[in-house]
Amino acid sequence: MSGEHMQIGEVAARTELSLRTIRHYEETGLVIPSARSQGGFRLYTEADVARLMVIRRMKPLGFSLDEMRALLEATDRLDSGAELPPEQREALLERVRGFEHAARQRVRDLRTQLARAEEFAATLAERLPPAS
């Protein structure tokens, strides 16, 4: 096997996703292996790993599979190298901007949740006697 393709186990280790999760993303059409070995094993490229990392980063922010698909479709078209009419290109960029705005808002919301959780843990710690 050439150095440009990886089997699913290596991809799982690099992305910190389970084999089951990667297969699920394949079943939903979010990531399709770039090739198959003669034995039928899934083979992935660096681009596939990068795509999985986008999905992995979106998941904890609460983006749905459909939202992930919409962002990936937009970035795929923008990155394809195809000449896009200016209005299409701007519409795709606006979609990406919308996701960037949503991601930033979700990060702010998570920071607020974390601050509240830390305050709660601190109030519980104050109720306990000092450790001896």
mmCIF file of N, CA and C in Angstrom:
data_model
loop_
_atom_site.group_PDB
_atom_site.id
_atom_site.type_symbol
_atom_site.label_atom_id
_atom_site.label_comp_id
_atom_site.label_asym_id
_atom_site.label_seq_id
_atom_site.Cartn_x
_atom_site.Cartn_y
_atom_site.Cartn_z
ATOM 1 N N MET A 1 0.857 -1.180 0.000
ATOM 2 C CA MET A 1 0.000 0.000 0.000
ATOM 3 C C MET A 1 0.894 1.230 0.000
ATOM 4 N N SER A 2 0.536 2.219 -0.795
ATOM 5 C CA SER A 2 1.354 3.429 -0.873
ATOM 6 C C SER A 2 1.178 4.261 0.373
ATOM 7 N N GLY A 3 2.148 5.165 0.603
ATOM 8 C CA GLY A 3 2.114 6.017 1.783
ATOM 9 C C GLY A 3 0.994 7.031 1.759
ATOM 10 N N GLU A 4 0.343 7.207 0.616
ATOM 11 C CA GLU A 4 -0.700 8.230 0.543
ATOM 12 C C GLU A 4 -2.055 7.734 1.049
ATOM 13 N N HIS A 5 -2.225 6.437 1.196
ATOM 14 C CA HIS A 5 -3.473 5.886 1.704
ATOM 15 C C HIS A 5 -3.280 5.267 3.075
ATOM 16 N N MET A 6 -4.316 5.395 3.892
ATOM 17 C CA MET A 6 -4.301 4.843 5.247
ATOM 18 C C MET A 6 -5.514 3.948 5.420
ATOM 19 N N GLN A 7 -5.353 2.914 6.219
ATOM 20 C CA GLN A 7 -6.495 2.093 6.564
ATOM 21 C C GLN A 7 -7.257 2.755 7.707
ATOM 22 N N ILE A 8 -8.461 2.269 7.927
ATOM 23 C CA ILE A 8 -9.365 2.903 8.885
ATOM 24 C C ILE A 8 -8.780 2.948 10.305
ATOM 25 N N GLY A 9 -8.005 1.951 10.692
ATOM 26 C CA GLY A 9 -7.417 1.950 12.031
ATOM 27 C C GLY A 9 -6.482 3.121 12.253
ATOM 28 N N GLU A 10 -5.650 3.420 11.251
ATOM 29 C CA GLU A 10 -4.746 4.565 11.364
ATOM 30 C C GLU A 10 -5.529 5.872 11.393
ATOM 31 N N VAL A 11 -6.573 5.951 10.575
ATOM 32 C CA VAL A 11 -7.410 7.153 10.553
ATOM 33 C C VAL A 11 -8.088 7.338 11.910
ATOM 34 N N ALA A 12 -8.567 6.249 12.493
ATOM 35 C CA ALA A 12 -9.209 6.326 13.808
ATOM 36 C C ALA A 12 -8.216 6.837 14.850
ATOM 37 N N ALA A 13 -6.995 6.332 14.807
ATOM 38 C CA ALA A 13 -5.983 6.783 15.768
ATOM 39 C C ALA A 13 -5.654 8.257 15.569
ATOM 40 N N ARG A 14 -5.536 8.683 14.334
ATOM 41 C CA ARG A 14 -5.174 10.081 14.066
ATOM 42 C C ARG A 14 -6.289 11.051 14.404
ATOM 43 N N THR A 15 -7.531 10.645 14.203
ATOM 44 C CA THR A 15 -8.661 11.550 14.442
ATOM 45 C C THR A 15 -9.262 11.401 15.831
ATOM 46 N N GLU A 16 -8.840 10.350 16.552
ATOM 47 C CA GLU A 16 -9.413 10.014 17.853
ATOM 48 C C GLU A 16 -10.910 9.742 17.759
ATOM 49 N N LEU A 17 -11.316 9.154 16.642
ATOM 50 C CA LEU A 17 -12.686 8.706 16.442
ATOM 51 C C LEU A 17 -12.681 7.184 16.426
ATOM 52 N N SER A 18 -13.770 6.589 16.854
ATOM 53 C CA SER A 18 -13.845 5.133 16.842
ATOM 54 C C SER A 18 -14.090 4.637 15.414
ATOM 55 N N LEU A 19 -13.755 3.367 15.185
ATOM 56 C CA LEU A 19 -14.029 2.761 13.876
ATOM 57 C C LEU A 19 -15.525 2.835 13.584
ATOM 58 N N ARG A 20 -16.320 2.591 14.597
ATOM 59 C CA ARG A 20 -17.777 2.626 14.437
ATOM 60 C C ARG A 20 -18.251 4.012 14.008
ATOM 61 N N THR A 21 -17.678 5.050 14.615
ATOM 62 C CA THR A 21 -18.073 6.418 14.278
ATOM 63 C C THR A 21 -17.679 6.742 12.838
ATOM 64 N N ILE A 22 -16.484 6.361 12.440
ATOM 65 C CA ILE A 22 -16.047 6.611 11.067
ATOM 66 C C ILE A 22 -16.961 5.882 10.087
ATOM 67 N N ARG A 23 -17.300 4.646 10.399
ATOM 68 C CA ARG A 23 -18.214 3.892 9.514
ATOM 69 C C ARG A 23 -19.585 4.557 9.470
ATOM 70 N N HIS A 24 -20.037 5.086 10.616
ATOM 71 C CA HIS A 24 -21.329 5.794 10.646
ATOM 72 C C HIS A 24 -21.288 7.019 9.739
ATOM 73 N N TYR A 25 -20.201 7.775 9.804
ATOM 74 C CA TYR A 25 -20.085 8.944 8.932
ATOM 75 C C TYR A 25 -20.042 8.528 7.465
ATOM 76 N N GLU A 26 -19.491 7.358 7.188
ATOM 77 C CA GLU A 26 -19.513 6.848 5.815
ATOM 78 C C GLU A 26 -20.946 6.498 5.409
ATOM 79 N N GLU A 27 -21.663 5.816 6.297
ATOM 80 C CA GLU A 27 -23.049 5.433 5.998
ATOM 81 C C GLU A 27 -23.935 6.640 5.745
ATOM 82 N N THR A 28 -23.662 7.749 6.439
ATOM 83 C CA THR A 28 -24.476 8.951 6.264
ATOM 84 C C THR A 28 -23.991 9.816 5.101
ATOM 85 N N GLY A 29 -22.898 9.406 4.463
ATOM 86 C CA GLY A 29 -22.399 10.127 3.296
ATOM 87 C C GLY A 29 -21.511 11.317 3.611
ATOM 88 N N LEU A 30 -21.126 11.485 4.870
ATOM 89 C CA LEU A 30 -20.274 12.628 5.214
ATOM 90 C C LEU A 30 -18.831 12.427 4.768
ATOM 91 N N VAL A 31 -18.350 11.206 4.866
ATOM 92 C CA VAL A 31 -16.978 10.884 4.459
ATOM 93 C C VAL A 31 -17.017 9.555 3.727
ATOM 94 N N ILE A 32 -16.515 9.569 2.520
ATOM 95 C CA ILE A 32 -16.447 8.345 1.730
ATOM 96 C C ILE A 32 -14.976 8.001 1.552
ATOM 97 N N PRO A 33 -14.582 6.758 1.862
ATOM 98 C CA PRO A 33 -13.177 6.392 1.658
ATOM 99 C C PRO A 33 -12.766 6.673 0.214
ATOM 100 N N SER A 34 -11.553 7.163 0.046
ATOM 101 C CA SER A 34 -11.080 7.522 -1.290
ATOM 102 C C SER A 34 -10.843 6.305 -2.167
ATOM 103 N N ALA A 35 -10.598 5.157 -1.548
ATOM 104 C CA ALA A 35 -10.311 3.949 -2.319
ATOM 105 C C ALA A 35 -10.594 2.736 -1.452
ATOM 106 N N ARG A 36 -10.465 1.586 -2.071
ATOM 107 C CA ARG A 36 -10.553 0.301 -1.376
ATOM 108 C C ARG A 36 -9.342 -0.520 -1.789
ATOM 109 N N SER A 37 -8.829 -1.280 -0.839
ATOM 110 C CA SER A 37 -7.710 -2.170 -1.159
ATOM 111 C C SER A 37 -8.244 -3.346 -1.961
ATOM 112 N N GLN A 38 -7.340 -4.164 -2.478
ATOM 113 C CA GLN A 38 -7.769 -5.351 -3.216
ATOM 114 C C GLN A 38 -8.586 -6.266 -2.325
ATOM 115 N N GLY A 39 -8.289 -6.239 -1.031
ATOM 116 C CA GLY A 39 -9.042 -7.044 -0.079
ATOM 117 C C GLY A 39 -10.345 -6.404 0.381
ATOM 118 N N GLY A 40 -10.656 -5.216 -0.117
ATOM 119 C CA GLY A 40 -11.905 -4.538 0.224
ATOM 120 C C GLY A 40 -11.827 -3.616 1.421
ATOM 121 N N PHE A 41 -10.611 -3.413 1.959
ATOM 122 C CA PHE A 41 -10.470 -2.518 3.105
ATOM 123 C C PHE A 41 -10.604 -1.064 2.673
ATOM 124 N N ARG A 42 -11.240 -0.266 3.539
ATOM 125 C CA ARG A 42 -11.372 1.159 3.266
ATOM 126 C C ARG A 42 -9.985 1.807 3.296
ATOM 127 N N LEU A 43 -9.746 2.700 2.352
ATOM 128 C CA LEU A 43 -8.486 3.442 2.303
ATOM 129 C C LEU A 43 -8.795 4.930 2.270
ATOM 130 N N TYR A 44 -8.076 5.669 3.093
ATOM 131 C CA TYR A 44 -8.324 7.090 3.254
ATOM 132 C C TYR A 44 -7.071 7.895 2.918
ATOM 133 N N THR A 45 -7.286 9.153 2.544
ATOM 134 C CA THR A 45 -6.197 10.073 2.247
ATOM 135 C C THR A 45 -6.147 11.155 3.325
ATOM 136 N N GLU A 46 -5.137 12.004 3.224
ATOM 137 C CA GLU A 46 -5.046 13.153 4.140
ATOM 138 C C GLU A 46 -6.288 14.029 4.034
ATOM 139 N N ALA A 47 -6.829 14.184 2.822
ATOM 140 C CA ALA A 47 -8.046 14.990 2.650
ATOM 141 C C ALA A 47 -9.220 14.377 3.403
ATOM 142 N N ASP A 48 -9.303 13.051 3.414
ATOM 143 C CA ASP A 48 -10.367 12.375 4.165
ATOM 144 C C ASP A 48 -10.195 12.606 5.664
ATOM 145 N N VAL A 49 -8.946 12.553 6.134
ATOM 146 C CA VAL A 49 -8.667 12.811 7.550
ATOM 147 C C VAL A 49 -9.061 14.244 7.900
ATOM 148 N N ALA A 50 -8.721 15.193 7.033
ATOM 149 C CA ALA A 50 -9.077 16.595 7.279
ATOM 150 C C ALA A 50 -10.597 16.753 7.355
ATOM 151 N N ARG A 51 -11.311 16.061 6.504
ATOM 152 C CA ARG A 51 -12.776 16.112 6.502
ATOM 153 C C ARG A 51 -13.322 15.555 7.824
ATOM 154 N N LEU A 52 -12.777 14.439 8.262
ATOM 155 C CA LEU A 52 -13.200 13.870 9.542
ATOM 156 C C LEU A 52 -12.905 14.811 10.699
ATOM 157 N N MET A 53 -11.811 15.534 10.624
ATOM 158 C CA MET A 53 -11.475 16.482 11.691
ATOM 159 C C MET A 53 -12.483 17.635 11.730
ATOM 160 N N VAL A 54 -12.970 18.070 10.575
ATOM 161 C CA VAL A 54 -14.013 19.099 10.553
ATOM 162 C C VAL A 54 -15.242 18.572 11.283
ATOM 163 N N ILE A 55 -15.627 17.353 10.959
ATOM 164 C CA ILE A 55 -16.800 16.741 11.594
ATOM 165 C C ILE A 55 -16.567 16.611 13.090
ATOM 166 N N ARG A 56 -15.387 16.135 13.465
ATOM 167 C CA ARG A 56 -15.063 15.953 14.882
ATOM 168 C C ARG A 56 -15.140 17.270 15.645
ATOM 169 N N ARG A 57 -14.731 18.348 15.020
ATOM 170 C CA ARG A 57 -14.775 19.659 15.683
ATOM 171 C C ARG A 57 -16.189 20.223 15.750
ATOM 172 N N MET A 58 -17.033 19.868 14.797
ATOM 173 C CA MET A 58 -18.406 20.366 14.794
ATOM 174 C C MET A 58 -19.287 19.642 15.809
ATOM 175 N N LYS A 59 -19.009 18.369 16.024
ATOM 176 C CA LYS A 59 -19.862 17.534 16.874
ATOM 177 C C LYS A 59 -20.040 18.092 18.282
ATOM 178 N N PRO A 60 -18.966 18.437 19.010
ATOM 179 C CA PRO A 60 -19.187 18.937 20.379
ATOM 180 C C PRO A 60 -19.872 20.296 20.434
ATOM 181 N N LEU A 61 -19.943 20.977 19.305
ATOM 182 C CA LEU A 61 -20.642 22.256 19.269
ATOM 183 C C LEU A 61 -22.125 22.074 18.963
ATOM 184 N N GLY A 62 -22.540 20.815 18.805
ATOM 185 C CA GLY A 62 -23.954 20.527 18.635
ATOM 186 C C GLY A 62 -24.484 20.655 17.221
ATOM 187 N N PHE A 63 -23.613 20.696 16.235
ATOM 188 C CA PHE A 63 -24.079 20.756 14.851
ATOM 189 C C PHE A 63 -24.658 19.396 14.459
ATOM 190 N N SER A 64 -25.748 19.422 13.722
ATOM 191 C CA SER A 64 -26.395 18.188 13.268
ATOM 192 C C SER A 64 -25.645 17.619 12.064
ATOM 193 N N LEU A 65 -25.951 16.371 11.734
ATOM 194 C CA LEU A 65 -25.343 15.759 10.547
ATOM 195 C C LEU A 65 -25.695 16.547 9.290
ATOM 196 N N ASP A 66 -26.931 17.043 9.210
ATOM 197 C CA ASP A 66 -27.325 17.841 8.047
ATOM 198 C C ASP A 66 -26.532 19.142 7.969
ATOM 199 N N GLU A 67 -26.291 19.765 9.118
ATOM 200 C CA GLU A 67 -25.486 20.989 9.130
ATOM 201 C C GLU A 67 -24.044 20.687 8.729
ATOM 202 N N MET A 68 -23.522 19.576 9.230
ATOM 203 C CA MET A 68 -22.167 19.177 8.836
ATOM 204 C C MET A 68 -22.101 18.971 7.326
ATOM 205 N N ARG A 69 -23.099 18.292 6.797
ATOM 206 C CA ARG A 69 -23.153 18.026 5.356
ATOM 207 C C ARG A 69 -23.208 19.341 4.571
ATOM 208 N N ALA A 70 -24.007 20.289 5.031
ATOM 209 C CA ALA A 70 -24.138 21.570 4.333
ATOM 210 C C ALA A 70 -22.818 22.327 4.313
ATOM 211 N N LEU A 71 -22.111 22.343 5.443
ATOM 212 C CA LEU A 71 -20.823 23.020 5.475
ATOM 213 C C LEU A 71 -19.814 22.319 4.570
ATOM 214 N N LEU A 72 -19.751 20.997 4.651
ATOM 215 C CA LEU A 72 -18.800 20.250 3.827
ATOM 216 C C LEU A 72 -19.087 20.416 2.340
ATOM 217 N N GLU A 73 -20.357 20.454 1.971
ATOM 218 C CA GLU A 73 -20.705 20.681 0.564
ATOM 219 C C GLU A 73 -20.225 22.062 0.110
ATOM 220 N N ALA A 74 -20.405 23.057 0.950
ATOM 221 C CA ALA A 74 -19.959 24.416 0.604
ATOM 222 C C ALA A 74 -18.444 24.480 0.470
ATOM 223 N N THR A 75 -17.741 23.906 1.444
ATOM 224 C CA THR A 75 -16.278 23.963 1.378
ATOM 225 C C THR A 75 -15.742 23.104 0.237
ATOM 226 N N ASP A 76 -16.400 21.982 -0.048
ATOM 227 C CA ASP A 76 -15.983 21.153 -1.185
ATOM 228 C C ASP A 76 -16.078 21.944 -2.485
ATOM 229 N N ARG A 77 -17.172 22.649 -2.656
ATOM 230 C CA ARG A 77 -17.347 23.434 -3.893
ATOM 231 C C ARG A 77 -16.340 24.569 -3.963
ATOM 232 N N LEU A 78 -16.107 25.236 -2.836
ATOM 233 C CA LEU A 78 -15.137 26.331 -2.825
ATOM 234 C C LEU A 78 -13.719 25.828 -3.083
ATOM 235 N N ASP A 79 -13.404 24.629 -2.591
ATOM 236 C CA ASP A 79 -12.057 24.081 -2.726
ATOM 237 C C ASP A 79 -11.841 23.282 -4.005
ATOM 238 N N SER A 80 -12.889 23.108 -4.799
ATOM 239 C CA SER A 80 -12.794 22.233 -5.971
ATOM 240 C C SER A 80 -11.884 22.768 -7.071
ATOM 241 N N GLY A 81 -11.630 24.059 -7.058
ATOM 242 C CA GLY A 81 -10.828 24.650 -8.120
ATOM 243 C C GLY A 81 -11.655 25.006 -9.353
ATOM 244 N N ALA A 82 -12.916 24.640 -9.330
ATOM 245 C CA ALA A 82 -13.794 24.970 -10.456
ATOM 246 C C ALA A 82 -14.102 26.465 -10.443
ATOM 247 N N GLU A 83 -14.238 27.016 -11.620
ATOM 248 C CA GLU A 83 -14.601 28.428 -11.756
ATOM 249 C C GLU A 83 -16.081 28.574 -11.409
ATOM 250 N N LEU A 84 -16.362 29.338 -10.370
ATOM 251 C CA LEU A 84 -17.738 29.546 -9.935
ATOM 252 C C LEU A 84 -18.175 30.945 -10.320
ATOM 253 N N PRO A 85 -19.419 31.094 -10.764
ATOM 254 C CA PRO A 85 -19.932 32.439 -10.987
ATOM 255 C C PRO A 85 -19.838 33.232 -9.682
ATOM 256 N N PRO A 86 -19.559 34.526 -9.756
ATOM 257 C CA PRO A 86 -19.368 35.326 -8.536
ATOM 258 C C PRO A 86 -20.521 35.210 -7.532
ATOM 259 N N GLU A 87 -21.759 35.160 -8.014
ATOM 260 C CA GLU A 87 -22.892 35.083 -7.089
ATOM 261 C C GLU A 87 -22.932 33.730 -6.373
ATOM 262 N N GLN A 88 -22.552 32.649 -7.057
ATOM 263 C CA GLN A 88 -22.488 31.336 -6.403
ATOM 264 C C GLN A 88 -21.375 31.305 -5.371
ATOM 265 N N ARG A 89 -20.226 31.837 -5.756
ATOM 266 C CA ARG A 89 -19.090 31.870 -4.838
ATOM 267 C C ARG A 89 -19.448 32.668 -3.578
ATOM 268 N N GLU A 90 -20.085 33.809 -3.761
ATOM 269 C CA GLU A 90 -20.466 34.637 -2.610
ATOM 270 C C GLU A 90 -21.505 33.934 -1.753
ATOM 271 N N ALA A 91 -22.439 33.218 -2.352
ATOM 272 C CA ALA A 91 -23.442 32.481 -1.587
ATOM 273 C C ALA A 91 -22.784 31.382 -0.750
ATOM 274 N N LEU A 92 -21.808 30.699 -1.334
ATOM 275 C CA LEU A 92 -21.090 29.663 -0.594
ATOM 276 C C LEU A 92 -20.283 30.272 0.549
ATOM 277 N N LEU A 93 -19.615 31.386 0.277
ATOM 278 C CA LEU A 93 -18.853 32.063 1.324
ATOM 279 C C LEU A 93 -19.778 32.541 2.440
ATOM 280 N N GLU A 94 -20.953 33.005 2.084
ATOM 281 C CA GLU A 94 -21.920 33.452 3.090
ATOM 282 C C GLU A 94 -22.379 32.274 3.950
ATOM 283 N N ARG A 95 -22.530 31.106 3.342
ATOM 284 C CA ARG A 95 -22.898 29.916 4.112
ATOM 285 C C ARG A 95 -21.792 29.586 5.116
ATOM 286 N N VAL A 96 -20.542 29.643 4.670
ATOM 287 C CA VAL A 96 -19.410 29.372 5.571
ATOM 288 C C VAL A 96 -19.366 30.418 6.679
ATOM 289 N N ARG A 97 -19.604 31.692 6.329
ATOM 290 C CA ARG A 97 -19.641 32.748 7.354
ATOM 291 C C ARG A 97 -20.721 32.461 8.394
ATOM 292 N N GLY A 98 -21.857 31.975 7.947
ATOM 293 C CA GLY A 98 -22.936 31.629 8.871
ATOM 294 C C GLY A 98 -22.516 30.546 9.851
ATOM 295 N N PHE A 99 -21.809 29.541 9.344
ATOM 296 C CA PHE A 99 -21.313 28.487 10.231
ATOM 297 C C PHE A 99 -20.246 29.024 11.181
ATOM 298 N N GLU A 100 -19.409 29.911 10.694
ATOM 299 C CA GLU A 100 -18.377 30.497 11.558
ATOM 300 C C GLU A 100 -19.036 31.293 12.684
ATOM 301 N N HIS A 101 -20.052 32.062 12.351
ATOM 302 C CA HIS A 101 -20.782 32.837 13.357
ATOM 303 C C HIS A 101 -21.457 31.896 14.363
ATOM 304 N N ALA A 102 -22.108 30.849 13.866
ATOM 305 C CA ALA A 102 -22.782 29.893 14.751
ATOM 306 C C ALA A 102 -21.773 29.198 15.663
ATOM 307 N N ALA A 103 -20.613 28.844 15.121
ATOM 308 C CA ALA A 103 -19.588 28.178 15.929
ATOM 309 C C ALA A 103 -19.103 29.100 17.034
ATOM 310 N N ARG A 104 -18.851 30.357 16.705
ATOM 311 C CA ARG A 104 -18.399 31.309 17.726
ATOM 312 C C ARG A 104 -19.447 31.485 18.820
ATOM 313 N N GLN A 105 -20.717 31.549 18.437
ATOM 314 C CA GLN A 105 -21.789 31.688 19.425
ATOM 315 C C GLN A 105 -21.855 30.459 20.321
ATOM 316 N N ARG A 106 -21.722 29.291 19.736
ATOM 317 C CA ARG A 106 -21.777 28.064 20.521
ATOM 318 C C ARG A 106 -20.585 27.965 21.471
ATOM 319 N N VAL A 107 -19.435 28.446 21.047
ATOM 320 C CA VAL A 107 -18.258 28.477 21.927
ATOM 321 C C VAL A 107 -18.530 29.412 23.107
ATOM 322 N N ARG A 108 -19.124 30.589 22.840
ATOM 323 C CA ARG A 108 -19.463 31.507 23.932
ATOM 324 C C ARG A 108 -20.432 30.847 24.909
ATOM 325 N N ASP A 109 -21.428 30.142 24.364
ATOM 326 C CA ASP A 109 -22.398 29.462 25.220
ATOM 327 C C ASP A 109 -21.722 28.390 26.071
ATOM 328 N N LEU A 110 -20.799 27.655 25.482
ATOM 329 C CA LEU A 110 -20.076 26.623 26.234
ATOM 330 C C LEU A 110 -19.206 27.236 27.328
ATOM 331 N N ARG A 111 -18.581 28.377 27.027
ATOM 332 C CA ARG A 111 -17.780 29.054 28.058
ATOM 333 C C ARG A 111 -18.654 29.481 29.232
ATOM 334 N N THR A 112 -19.846 29.960 28.940
ATOM 335 C CA THR A 112 -20.781 30.344 29.995
ATOM 336 C C THR A 112 -21.170 29.125 30.825
ATOM 337 N N GLN A 113 -21.473 28.021 30.157
ATOM 338 C CA GLN A 113 -21.811 26.791 30.867
ATOM 339 C C GLN A 113 -20.653 26.334 31.741
ATOM 340 N N LEU A 114 -19.440 26.398 31.211
ATOM 341 C CA LEU A 114 -18.268 25.979 31.971
ATOM 342 C C LEU A 114 -18.078 26.863 33.203
ATOM 343 N N ALA A 115 -18.242 28.164 33.036
ATOM 344 C CA ALA A 115 -18.100 29.076 34.177
ATOM 345 C C ALA A 115 -19.130 28.743 35.251
ATOM 346 N N ARG A 116 -20.348 28.460 34.846
ATOM 347 C CA ARG A 116 -21.387 28.101 35.827
ATOM 348 C C ARG A 116 -21.054 26.782 36.516
ATOM 349 N N ALA A 117 -20.547 25.830 35.763
ATOM 350 C CA ALA A 117 -20.173 24.542 36.351
ATOM 351 C C ALA A 117 -19.033 24.712 37.344
ATOM 352 N N GLU A 118 -18.057 25.562 37.013
ATOM 353 C CA GLU A 118 -16.943 25.813 37.928
ATOM 354 C C GLU A 118 -17.423 26.506 39.197
ATOM 355 N N GLU A 119 -18.355 27.456 39.057
ATOM 356 C CA GLU A 119 -18.925 28.122 40.232
ATOM 357 C C GLU A 119 -19.646 27.113 41.113
ATOM 358 N N PHE A 120 -20.392 26.222 40.502
ATOM 359 C CA PHE A 120 -21.119 25.206 41.251
ATOM 360 C C PHE A 120 -20.148 24.297 41.999
ATOM 361 N N ALA A 121 -19.113 23.831 41.335
ATOM 362 C CA ALA A 121 -18.112 22.973 41.980
ATOM 363 C C ALA A 121 -17.453 23.708 43.144
ATOM 364 N N ALA A 122 -17.198 24.995 42.961
ATOM 365 C CA ALA A 122 -16.578 25.785 44.031
ATOM 366 C C ALA A 122 -17.513 25.913 45.229
ATOM 367 N N THR A 123 -18.808 26.111 44.993
ATOM 368 C CA THR A 123 -19.742 26.220 46.122
ATOM 369 C C THR A 123 -19.843 24.897 46.872
ATOM 370 N N LEU A 124 -19.755 23.785 46.139
ATOM 371 C CA LEU A 124 -19.761 22.484 46.812
ATOM 372 C C LEU A 124 -18.494 22.304 47.637
ATOM 373 N N ALA A 125 -17.368 22.704 47.088
ATOM 374 C CA ALA A 125 -16.096 22.576 47.811
ATOM 375 C C ALA A 125 -16.109 23.402 49.090
ATOM 376 N N GLU A 126 -16.762 24.576 49.057
ATOM 377 C CA GLU A 126 -16.832 25.440 50.250
ATOM 378 C C GLU A 126 -17.631 24.787 51.376
ATOM 379 N N ARG A 127 -18.556 23.899 51.015
ATOM 380 C CA ARG A 127 -19.398 23.231 52.018
ATOM 381 C C ARG A 127 -18.674 22.087 52.718
ATOM 382 N N LEU A 128 -17.562 21.672 52.159
ATOM 383 C CA LEU A 128 -16.849 20.528 52.711
ATOM 384 C C LEU A 128 -15.764 20.972 53.678
ATOM 385 N N PRO A 129 -15.529 20.160 54.717
ATOM 386 C CA PRO A 129 -14.444 20.518 55.640
ATOM 387 C C PRO A 129 -13.101 20.392 54.934
ATOM 388 N N PRO A 130 -12.102 21.137 55.380
ATOM 389 C CA PRO A 130 -10.789 21.047 54.760
ATOM 390 C C PRO A 130 -10.232 19.624 54.877
ATOM 391 N N ALA A 131 -9.543 19.212 53.853
ATOM 392 C CA ALA A 131 -8.922 17.868 53.872
ATOM 393 C C ALA A 131 -7.760 17.891 54.859
ATOM 394 N N SER A 132 -7.620 16.795 55.595
ATOM 395 C CA SER A 132 -6.531 16.768 56.580
ATOM 396 C C SER A 132 -5.356 15.974 56.103
#
